[in-house]
Amino acid sequence: MDDGTDRRSLGSVFSEVLSQFASLMRLDLRLLRAEMKVKTSTIVSSGACGIAALALFVLAAFAMVQFLILAMIHLGVNPMVACLVVGVLLGVGGVLLLYLAKRALAGWTITPVETVNQVRTDIATLKQGMRFGSTQ
């Protein structure tokens, strides 16, 4: 009499589970590679543009600092005081920009989120399949 249950041996079920788990892990590794490739290319291109922009900003900053100091001296401010005022203003601006940079990166992560979620889902599915005797 057939009661509708699958009568496979434990070894064949275990072998099928391992085979499907290995297949899922290969797919997850491919997803990880693809996701990390996209993130890495974004970081590299962004970094190159950022370095070029930084070089131009440094040159512009030197010119502007010289201009501000010379303008203050031209208006009759003591050269020492002019340098001090410009230095303090630049320091305050630097602190403000560091705060904004930290705030912009607050939620960013390099973790491959999609891959991690997929692996968790695969493991949960395999556990459920082993628990109920089905790996499909």
C-alpha atoms as an extended CHARMM CRD file, in Angstrom:
* protein
*
       136  EXT
         1         1  MET       CA              0.0000000000        0.0000000000        0.0000000000  PROA      1               0.0000000000
         2         2  ASP       CA              1.3850000000        3.4320000000       -0.9780000000  PROA      2               0.0000000000
         3         3  ASP       CA              0.7310000000        6.1860000000        1.5640000000  PROA      3               0.0000000000
         4         4  GLY       CA              2.1150000000        8.9460000000       -0.7290000000  PROA      4               0.0000000000
         5         5  THR       CA              5.4090000000        9.4150000000        1.0940000000  PROA      5               0.0000000000
         6         6  ASP       CA              8.7700000000        9.3610000000       -0.6110000000  PROA      6               0.0000000000
         7         7  ARG       CA             10.7080000000        6.1990000000        0.4140000000  PROA      7               0.0000000000
         8         8  ARG       CA             14.2430000000        7.1940000000       -0.5320000000  PROA      8               0.0000000000
         9         9  SER       CA             17.2100000000        6.2080000000        1.5480000000  PROA      9               0.0000000000
        10        10  LEU       CA             18.7960000000        8.7050000000        3.8980000000  PROA      10              0.0000000000
        11        11  GLY       CA             22.0070000000        8.5370000000        1.8780000000  PROA      11              0.0000000000
        12        12  SER       CA             20.2930000000        9.5340000000       -1.3730000000  PROA      12              0.0000000000
        13        13  VAL       CA             18.4570000000       12.4110000000        0.3260000000  PROA      13              0.0000000000
        14        14  PHE       CA             21.6960000000       13.5870000000        1.9370000000  PROA      14              0.0000000000
        15        15  SER       CA             23.5380000000       13.3020000000       -1.3930000000  PROA      15              0.0000000000
        16        16  GLU       CA             20.8400000000       15.3200000000       -3.1480000000  PROA      16              0.0000000000
        17        17  VAL       CA             20.9330000000       17.9660000000       -0.4230000000  PROA      17              0.0000000000
        18        18  LEU       CA             24.7200000000       18.2750000000       -0.7270000000  PROA      18              0.0000000000
        19        19  SER       CA             24.4930000000       18.4860000000       -4.5020000000  PROA      19              0.0000000000
        20        20  GLN       CA             21.8750000000       21.2180000000       -4.4020000000  PROA      20              0.0000000000
        21        21  PHE       CA             23.7500000000       23.0610000000       -1.6460000000  PROA      21              0.0000000000
        22        22  ALA       CA             26.9460000000       23.0260000000       -3.7330000000  PROA      22              0.0000000000
        23        23  SER       CA             24.9930000000       24.3140000000       -6.7250000000  PROA      23              0.0000000000
        24        24  LEU       CA             23.5040000000       27.1330000000       -4.6490000000  PROA      24              0.0000000000
        25        25  MET       CA             26.9140000000       28.0570000000       -3.2690000000  PROA      25              0.0000000000
        26        26  ARG       CA             28.3640000000       28.2540000000       -6.8110000000  PROA      26              0.0000000000
        27        27  LEU       CA             25.5210000000       30.5630000000       -7.8310000000  PROA      27              0.0000000000
        28        28  ASP       CA             26.0190000000       32.6600000000       -4.6890000000  PROA      28              0.0000000000
        29        29  LEU       CA             29.7500000000       32.9580000000       -5.4350000000  PROA      29              0.0000000000
        30        30  ARG       CA             28.9490000000       34.1550000000       -8.9480000000  PROA      30              0.0000000000
        31        31  LEU       CA             26.5690000000       36.7320000000       -7.4860000000  PROA      31              0.0000000000
        32        32  LEU       CA             29.2470000000       37.8220000000       -5.0080000000  PROA      32              0.0000000000
        33        33  ARG       CA             31.8300000000       38.2540000000       -7.7830000000  PROA      33              0.0000000000
        34        34  ALA       CA             29.4250000000       40.2780000000       -9.9200000000  PROA      34              0.0000000000
        35        35  GLU       CA             28.3420000000       42.4850000000       -7.0270000000  PROA      35              0.0000000000
        36        36  MET       CA             31.9100000000       43.1260000000       -5.8530000000  PROA      36              0.0000000000
        37        37  LYS       CA             33.0260000000       43.8880000000       -9.4300000000  PROA      37              0.0000000000
        38        38  VAL       CA             30.3700000000       46.6070000000       -9.7050000000  PROA      38              0.0000000000
        39        39  LYS       CA             31.2670000000       48.0660000000       -6.3090000000  PROA      39              0.0000000000
        40        40  THR       CA             35.0090000000       47.9620000000       -7.0390000000  PROA      40              0.0000000000
        41        41  SER       CA             34.6960000000       49.6500000000      -10.4400000000  PROA      41              0.0000000000
        42        42  THR       CA             32.5850000000       52.3970000000       -8.8690000000  PROA      42              0.0000000000
        43        43  ILE       CA             35.1500000000       52.9430000000       -6.1270000000  PROA      43              0.0000000000
        44        44  VAL       CA             38.0750000000       53.0350000000       -8.5870000000  PROA      44              0.0000000000
        45        45  SER       CA             36.4580000000       55.4950000000      -10.9960000000  PROA      45              0.0000000000
        46        46  SER       CA             35.2360000000       57.6590000000       -8.1510000000  PROA      46              0.0000000000
        47        47  GLY       CA             38.6750000000       57.5990000000       -6.5410000000  PROA      47              0.0000000000
        48        48  ALA       CA             40.4310000000       58.7000000000       -9.7470000000  PROA      48              0.0000000000
        49        49  CYS       CA             38.0510000000       61.6250000000      -10.2090000000  PROA      49              0.0000000000
        50        50  GLY       CA             38.3600000000       62.5000000000       -6.5410000000  PROA      50              0.0000000000
        51        51  ILE       CA             42.1670000000       62.5870000000       -6.6730000000  PROA      51              0.0000000000
        52        52  ALA       CA             42.1530000000       64.8320000000       -9.7610000000  PROA      52              0.0000000000
        53        53  ALA       CA             39.6090000000       67.1520000000       -8.1440000000  PROA      53              0.0000000000
        54        54  LEU       CA             41.6380000000       67.2390000000       -4.9480000000  PROA      54              0.0000000000
        55        55  ALA       CA             44.7730000000       68.3020000000       -6.8270000000  PROA      55              0.0000000000
        56        56  LEU       CA             42.8940000000       71.1660000000       -8.4970000000  PROA      56              0.0000000000
        57        57  PHE       CA             41.2900000000       72.2060000000       -5.2220000000  PROA      57              0.0000000000
        58        58  VAL       CA             44.6800000000       72.3220000000       -3.4950000000  PROA      58              0.0000000000
        59        59  LEU       CA             46.1090000000       74.5780000000       -6.2020000000  PROA      59              0.0000000000
        60        60  ALA       CA             43.0290000000       76.8040000000       -6.0880000000  PROA      60              0.0000000000
        61        61  ALA       CA             43.1830000000       76.9320000000       -2.3030000000  PROA      61              0.0000000000
        62        62  PHE       CA             46.7950000000       78.1230000000       -2.3540000000  PROA      62              0.0000000000
        63        63  ALA       CA             45.8910000000       80.8960000000       -4.7930000000  PROA      63              0.0000000000
        64        64  MET       CA             42.8540000000       81.9320000000       -2.7300000000  PROA      64              0.0000000000
        65        65  VAL       CA             44.8150000000       81.9750000000        0.5230000000  PROA      65              0.0000000000
        66        66  GLN       CA             47.4400000000       84.1990000000       -1.0410000000  PROA      66              0.0000000000
        67        67  PHE       CA             44.7170000000       86.4500000000       -2.4580000000  PROA      67              0.0000000000
        68        68  LEU       CA             42.9390000000       86.7980000000        0.9000000000  PROA      68              0.0000000000
        69        69  ILE       CA             46.1210000000       87.5730000000        2.7930000000  PROA      69              0.0000000000
        70        70  LEU       CA             47.2670000000       90.1160000000        0.1960000000  PROA      70              0.0000000000
        71        71  ALA       CA             43.7900000000       91.7210000000        0.0790000000  PROA      71              0.0000000000
        72        72  MET       CA             43.7450000000       92.1230000000        3.8630000000  PROA      72              0.0000000000
        73        73  ILE       CA             47.2530000000       93.6010000000        3.8320000000  PROA      73              0.0000000000
        74        74  HSD       CA             46.1800000000       95.9710000000        1.0370000000  PROA      74              0.0000000000
        75        75  LEU       CA             43.2500000000       97.1120000000        3.2150000000  PROA      75              0.0000000000
        76        76  GLY       CA             45.6850000000       97.9940000000        6.0230000000  PROA      76              0.0000000000
        77        77  VAL       CA             45.5640000000       94.8720000000        8.2390000000  PROA      77              0.0000000000
        78        78  ASN       CA             48.8400000000       93.8160000000        9.8310000000  PROA      78              0.0000000000
        79        79  PRO       CA             50.3620000000       90.8950000000        7.8130000000  PROA      79              0.0000000000
        80        80  MET       CA             50.5710000000       88.6720000000       10.9120000000  PROA      80              0.0000000000
        81        81  VAL       CA             46.9330000000       89.2690000000       11.7810000000  PROA      81              0.0000000000
        82        82  ALA       CA             45.8760000000       88.6710000000        8.1580000000  PROA      82              0.0000000000
        83        83  CYS       CA             47.6320000000       85.2830000000        8.1330000000  PROA      83              0.0000000000
        84        84  LEU       CA             46.0620000000       84.3360000000       11.4700000000  PROA      84              0.0000000000
        85        85  VAL       CA             42.5240000000       85.2690000000       10.3760000000  PROA      85              0.0000000000
        86        86  VAL       CA             42.8260000000       83.3540000000        7.1050000000  PROA      86              0.0000000000
        87        87  GLY       CA             44.2970000000       80.3130000000        8.9050000000  PROA      87              0.0000000000
        88        88  VAL       CA             41.4490000000       80.2170000000       11.4290000000  PROA      88              0.0000000000
        89        89  LEU       CA             38.8240000000       80.5290000000        8.6960000000  PROA      89              0.0000000000
        90        90  LEU       CA             40.4250000000       77.6750000000        6.7410000000  PROA      90              0.0000000000
        91        91  GLY       CA             40.5660000000       75.4960000000        9.8610000000  PROA      91              0.0000000000
        92        92  VAL       CA             36.8690000000       76.0360000000       10.5860000000  PROA      92              0.0000000000
        93        93  GLY       CA             36.0310000000       75.2620000000        6.9560000000  PROA      93              0.0000000000
        94        94  GLY       CA             38.0680000000       72.0580000000        7.1120000000  PROA      94              0.0000000000
        95        95  VAL       CA             36.2800000000       70.8540000000       10.2280000000  PROA      95              0.0000000000
        96        96  LEU       CA             32.9140000000       71.5880000000        8.6210000000  PROA      96              0.0000000000
        97        97  LEU       CA             33.8360000000       69.6470000000        5.4770000000  PROA      97              0.0000000000
        98        98  LEU       CA             35.0360000000       66.6420000000        7.5220000000  PROA      98              0.0000000000
        99        99  TYR       CA             31.7140000000       66.6040000000        9.3490000000  PROA      99              0.0000000000
       100       100  LEU       CA             29.7980000000       66.6670000000        6.0570000000  PROA      100             0.0000000000
       101       101  ALA       CA             31.9750000000       63.8760000000        4.6060000000  PROA      101             0.0000000000
       102       102  LYS       CA             31.4120000000       61.6760000000        7.6530000000  PROA      102             0.0000000000
       103       103  ARG       CA             27.6750000000       62.2960000000        7.4940000000  PROA      103             0.0000000000
       104       104  ALA       CA             27.5300000000       61.4240000000        3.7760000000  PROA      104             0.0000000000
       105       105  LEU       CA             29.1960000000       58.0350000000        4.3680000000  PROA      105             0.0000000000
       106       106  ALA       CA             27.1080000000       57.1010000000        7.4050000000  PROA      106             0.0000000000
       107       107  GLY       CA             24.8750000000       54.5450000000        5.6410000000  PROA      107             0.0000000000
       108       108  TRP       CA             27.3180000000       53.3290000000        2.9870000000  PROA      108             0.0000000000
       109       109  THR       CA             28.7600000000       49.8320000000        3.1660000000  PROA      109             0.0000000000
       110       110  ILE       CA             31.0300000000       47.7120000000        1.0170000000  PROA      110             0.0000000000
       111       111  THR       CA             29.3230000000       44.5360000000        2.2240000000  PROA      111             0.0000000000
       112       112  PRO       CA             27.7310000000       42.5640000000       -0.6370000000  PROA      112             0.0000000000
       113       113  VAL       CA             24.2260000000       42.8360000000        0.8020000000  PROA      113             0.0000000000
       114       114  GLU       CA             22.4290000000       40.9380000000       -1.9660000000  PROA      114             0.0000000000
       115       115  THR       CA             24.8200000000       37.9890000000       -1.7360000000  PROA      115             0.0000000000
       116       116  VAL       CA             24.5630000000       37.7800000000        2.0570000000  PROA      116             0.0000000000
       117       117  ASN       CA             20.7630000000       37.8390000000        1.8800000000  PROA      117             0.0000000000
       118       118  GLN       CA             20.7530000000       35.1690000000       -0.8390000000  PROA      118             0.0000000000
       119       119  VAL       CA             23.0410000000       32.8720000000        1.1680000000  PROA      119             0.0000000000
       120       120  ARG       CA             20.8040000000       33.2670000000        4.2290000000  PROA      120             0.0000000000
       121       121  THR       CA             17.7450000000       32.4120000000        2.1370000000  PROA      121             0.0000000000
       122       122  ASP       CA             19.4940000000       29.3700000000        0.6200000000  PROA      122             0.0000000000
       123       123  ILE       CA             20.5130000000       28.0490000000        4.0300000000  PROA      123             0.0000000000
       124       124  ALA       CA             17.0020000000       28.5290000000        5.4240000000  PROA      124             0.0000000000
       125       125  THR       CA             15.5410000000       26.7170000000        2.4140000000  PROA      125             0.0000000000
       126       126  LEU       CA             17.9670000000       23.8110000000        2.8110000000  PROA      126             0.0000000000
       127       127  LYS       CA             17.1970000000       23.5340000000        6.5270000000  PROA      127             0.0000000000
       128       128  GLN       CA             13.4940000000       23.4320000000        5.7770000000  PROA      128             0.0000000000
       129       129  GLY       CA             14.0340000000       20.8520000000        3.0380000000  PROA      129             0.0000000000
       130       130  MET       CA             16.0820000000       18.6090000000        5.3080000000  PROA      130             0.0000000000
       131       131  ARG       CA             13.5320000000       18.9790000000        8.0810000000  PROA      131             0.0000000000
       132       132  PHE       CA             10.6210000000       17.9020000000        5.8900000000  PROA      132             0.0000000000
       133       133  GLY       CA             12.5030000000       15.4360000000        3.6720000000  PROA      133             0.0000000000
       134       134  SER       CA             12.2090000000       17.5010000000        0.5020000000  PROA      134             0.0000000000
       135       135  THR       CA             14.9990000000       19.4610000000       -1.2050000000  PROA      135             0.0000000000
       136       136  GLN       CA             12.9510000000       21.0610000000       -3.9530000000  PROA      136             0.0000000000
